[in-house]
Amino acid sequence: MSKYFVEKRVAELFGENKFLCGETVARVIADAGGRDYRDVVCAVTGFCSGMSRSCGQCGVLAGAIMGMGLYVGRSEMSEDHEACYALVQEFCSRFQQRFGSSNCYELIRCDFNNPDDMVRFRRDNVREYCRTIVEFGAEAALSILREHGYLPEEDDCPEIGAGLAVVCAAAS
């Protein structure tokens, strides 16, 4: 997906009184291919804010993994899960390489249960760094899906490259 599409959607969805990190990533990924986002956004909520304020994994990973699962996950027991695993491993590797950690606390040094950390989060506008992580997560997941043929190339679908969530005839 084009950087413009991701930046525009993240700006619309992520922030104070809007969707959280993982919710935003899952929604952007769903929107890019015209998939229904509601269930996946609901499912990822508990993973946001470092796994529900437990200083755990960054919610962006959960949102990206669940979003990617909309395209490559399985819905029947008889279906293979290896393709999904391979894409998730690739995403996790890119994320780790870019940020050095997948742990929310290590990424932003904020314990969402600590009032002093929450003051610093707002005062220092740490959410802007989170936005960088959210944008990277959505872009990386969409890039992986496109590279493996689960989404059309941008050249095959200029409407998406222009920042519109439109499903192309080329998408399967």
Coordinates of C-alpha atoms in Angstrom, one line a residue:
M1 CA 0.0 0.0 0.0
S2 CA 1.1 3.5 -0.6
K3 CA 2.7 5.3 2.3
Y4 CA 0.0 8.0 1.7
F5 CA -2.8 5.6 2.2
V6 CA -1.4 4.3 5.5
E7 CA -0.6 7.8 6.8
K8 CA -4.0 9.1 5.9
R9 CA -5.9 6.2 7.5
V10 CA -3.7 6.3 10.6
A11 CA -4.3 10.0 11.0
E12 CA -8.0 9.5 10.7
L13 CA -8.2 6.5 13.1
F14 CA -5.4 6.7 15.7
G15 CA -5.2 9.1 18.6
E16 CA -6.8 10.5 21.7
N17 CA -10.5 9.4 21.8
K18 CA -10.0 7.3 18.7
F19 CA -8.8 3.7 18.1
L20 CA -5.7 2.4 19.9
C21 CA -2.5 1.1 18.3
G22 CA -3.5 -2.5 17.4
E23 CA -7.1 -1.6 16.5
T24 CA -5.8 1.0 14.1
V25 CA -3.4 -1.4 12.4
A26 CA -6.0 -4.1 12.0
R27 CA -8.5 -1.6 10.6
V28 CA -6.1 -0.2 8.1
I29 CA -5.1 -3.7 6.9
A30 CA -8.8 -4.7 6.6
D31 CA -9.7 -1.5 4.8
A32 CA -6.9 -1.9 2.2
G33 CA -8.5 -5.0 0.9
G34 CA -12.1 -4.2 1.5
R35 CA -12.5 -6.7 4.3
D36 CA -14.9 -6.3 7.2
Y37 CA -12.9 -4.8 10.1
R38 CA -15.4 -5.0 13.0
D39 CA -14.7 -8.4 14.5
V40 CA -10.9 -8.1 14.1
V41 CA -10.8 -4.7 15.7
C42 CA -12.9 -6.0 18.6
A43 CA -10.6 -9.0 19.0
V44 CA -7.4 -6.9 19.1
T45 CA -8.6 -4.4 21.7
G46 CA -7.2 -6.3 24.7
F47 CA -3.8 -6.4 23.1
C48 CA -3.4 -2.6 23.0
S49 CA -1.5 -0.5 25.5
G50 CA 1.1 -3.3 26.0
M51 CA -1.5 -6.1 26.4
S52 CA -4.0 -4.2 28.5
R53 CA -1.5 -2.1 30.5
S54 CA 0.6 -5.1 31.6
C55 CA 3.9 -3.8 30.0
G56 CA 3.6 -6.7 27.5
Q57 CA 3.8 -7.0 23.8
C58 CA 3.1 -3.9 21.7
G59 CA -0.5 -4.0 20.3
V60 CA 0.7 -3.2 16.8
L61 CA 2.0 -6.7 16.5
A62 CA -1.4 -8.2 17.5
G63 CA -3.2 -5.8 15.1
A64 CA -0.9 -6.6 12.2
I65 CA -1.0 -10.4 12.8
M66 CA -4.8 -10.4 13.1
G67 CA -5.1 -8.1 10.1
M68 CA -2.8 -10.4 8.0
G69 CA -4.9 -13.3 9.2
L70 CA -7.9 -11.9 7.3
Y71 CA -6.1 -12.7 4.1
V72 CA -4.0 -15.7 4.8
G73 CA -5.4 -17.3 8.0
R74 CA -7.5 -20.4 7.8
S75 CA -11.2 -20.9 8.5
E76 CA -11.4 -24.6 8.3
M77 CA -9.4 -27.2 10.3
S78 CA -8.3 -29.0 7.2
E79 CA -6.6 -25.8 5.8
D80 CA -2.9 -25.3 6.1
H81 CA -1.5 -22.7 8.5
E82 CA 2.1 -22.7 7.3
A83 CA 1.6 -19.8 4.9
C84 CA 0.2 -17.6 7.7
Y85 CA 3.0 -18.6 10.0
A86 CA 5.6 -17.7 7.4
L87 CA 4.1 -14.2 6.9
V88 CA 3.8 -13.6 10.6
Q89 CA 7.4 -14.6 11.1
E90 CA 8.5 -12.2 8.4
F91 CA 6.5 -9.4 9.9
C92 CA 7.9 -10.0 13.4
S93 CA 11.4 -10.1 12.0
R94 CA 10.9 -6.7 10.2
F95 CA 9.4 -5.2 13.3
Q96 CA 12.3 -6.5 15.5
Q97 CA 14.9 -5.3 13.1
R98 CA 13.3 -1.8 12.9
F99 CA 12.6 -1.2 16.6
G100 CA 14.8 -3.7 18.5
S101 CA 11.9 -5.0 20.6
S102 CA 8.3 -6.0 20.4
N103 CA 7.6 -5.1 24.0
C104 CA 5.5 -2.0 24.5
Y105 CA 7.3 -0.8 27.6
E106 CA 10.7 -1.3 26.0
L107 CA 9.5 0.7 23.0
I108 CA 8.1 3.7 24.7
R109 CA 9.2 3.4 28.3
C110 CA 5.7 3.9 29.6
D111 CA 3.9 1.8 32.1
F112 CA 0.2 2.6 31.4
N113 CA -0.6 1.7 35.1
N114 CA 1.8 4.3 36.4
P115 CA 0.3 7.8 36.9
D116 CA 3.7 9.4 36.4
D117 CA 4.3 7.6 33.2
M118 CA 0.8 8.6 32.0
V119 CA 1.6 12.2 32.7
R120 CA 4.9 11.9 30.7
F121 CA 3.1 10.1 27.9
R122 CA 0.7 13.1 27.4
R123 CA 3.2 15.8 28.3
D124 CA 5.9 14.5 26.0
N125 CA 3.5 13.5 23.3
V126 CA 4.8 9.9 23.3
R127 CA 1.7 9.0 21.2
E128 CA 3.5 10.6 18.2
Y129 CA 6.2 7.9 18.5
C130 CA 3.5 5.3 18.8
R131 CA 2.0 6.7 15.6
T132 CA 5.4 5.9 13.9
I133 CA 5.1 2.4 15.2
V134 CA 1.5 2.1 14.0
E135 CA 2.4 3.4 10.5
F136 CA 5.3 1.0 10.3
G137 CA 3.2 -1.9 11.4
A138 CA 0.5 -1.3 8.9
E139 CA 2.9 -0.6 6.0
A140 CA 5.0 -3.6 6.8
A141 CA 2.0 -6.0 7.0
L142 CA 0.5 -4.6 3.8
S143 CA 3.8 -4.8 2.0
I144 CA 4.2 -8.5 3.0
L145 CA 0.7 -9.3 1.9
R146 CA 1.3 -7.6 -1.4
E147 CA 4.7 -9.3 -1.9
H148 CA 3.1 -12.7 -1.4
G149 CA 0.2 -12.0 -3.7
Y150 CA -2.6 -11.5 -1.1
L151 CA -3.1 -7.9 -2.2
P152 CA -2.6 -6.4 -5.6
E153 CA 0.4 -4.5 -6.5
E154 CA -0.1 -0.7 -6.3
D155 CA 0.4 -0.3 -10.1
D156 CA -2.4 -2.8 -10.6
C157 CA -4.8 -0.7 -8.5
P158 CA -4.1 3.0 -8.8
E159 CA -7.2 3.8 -6.6
I160 CA -5.5 2.2 -3.6
G161 CA -2.2 4.0 -4.4
A162 CA -4.2 7.2 -4.4
G163 CA -5.3 6.5 -0.8
L164 CA -8.7 5.1 -1.3
A165 CA -9.8 1.8 0.2
V166 CA -11.0 0.2 -3.0
V167 CA -10.9 -3.5 -3.9
C168 CA -9.4 -4.2 -7.3
A169 CA -10.5 -6.8 -9.6
A170 CA -6.9 -8.1 -9.2
A171 CA -7.4 -8.8 -5.5
S172 CA -8.4 -12.3 -4.7

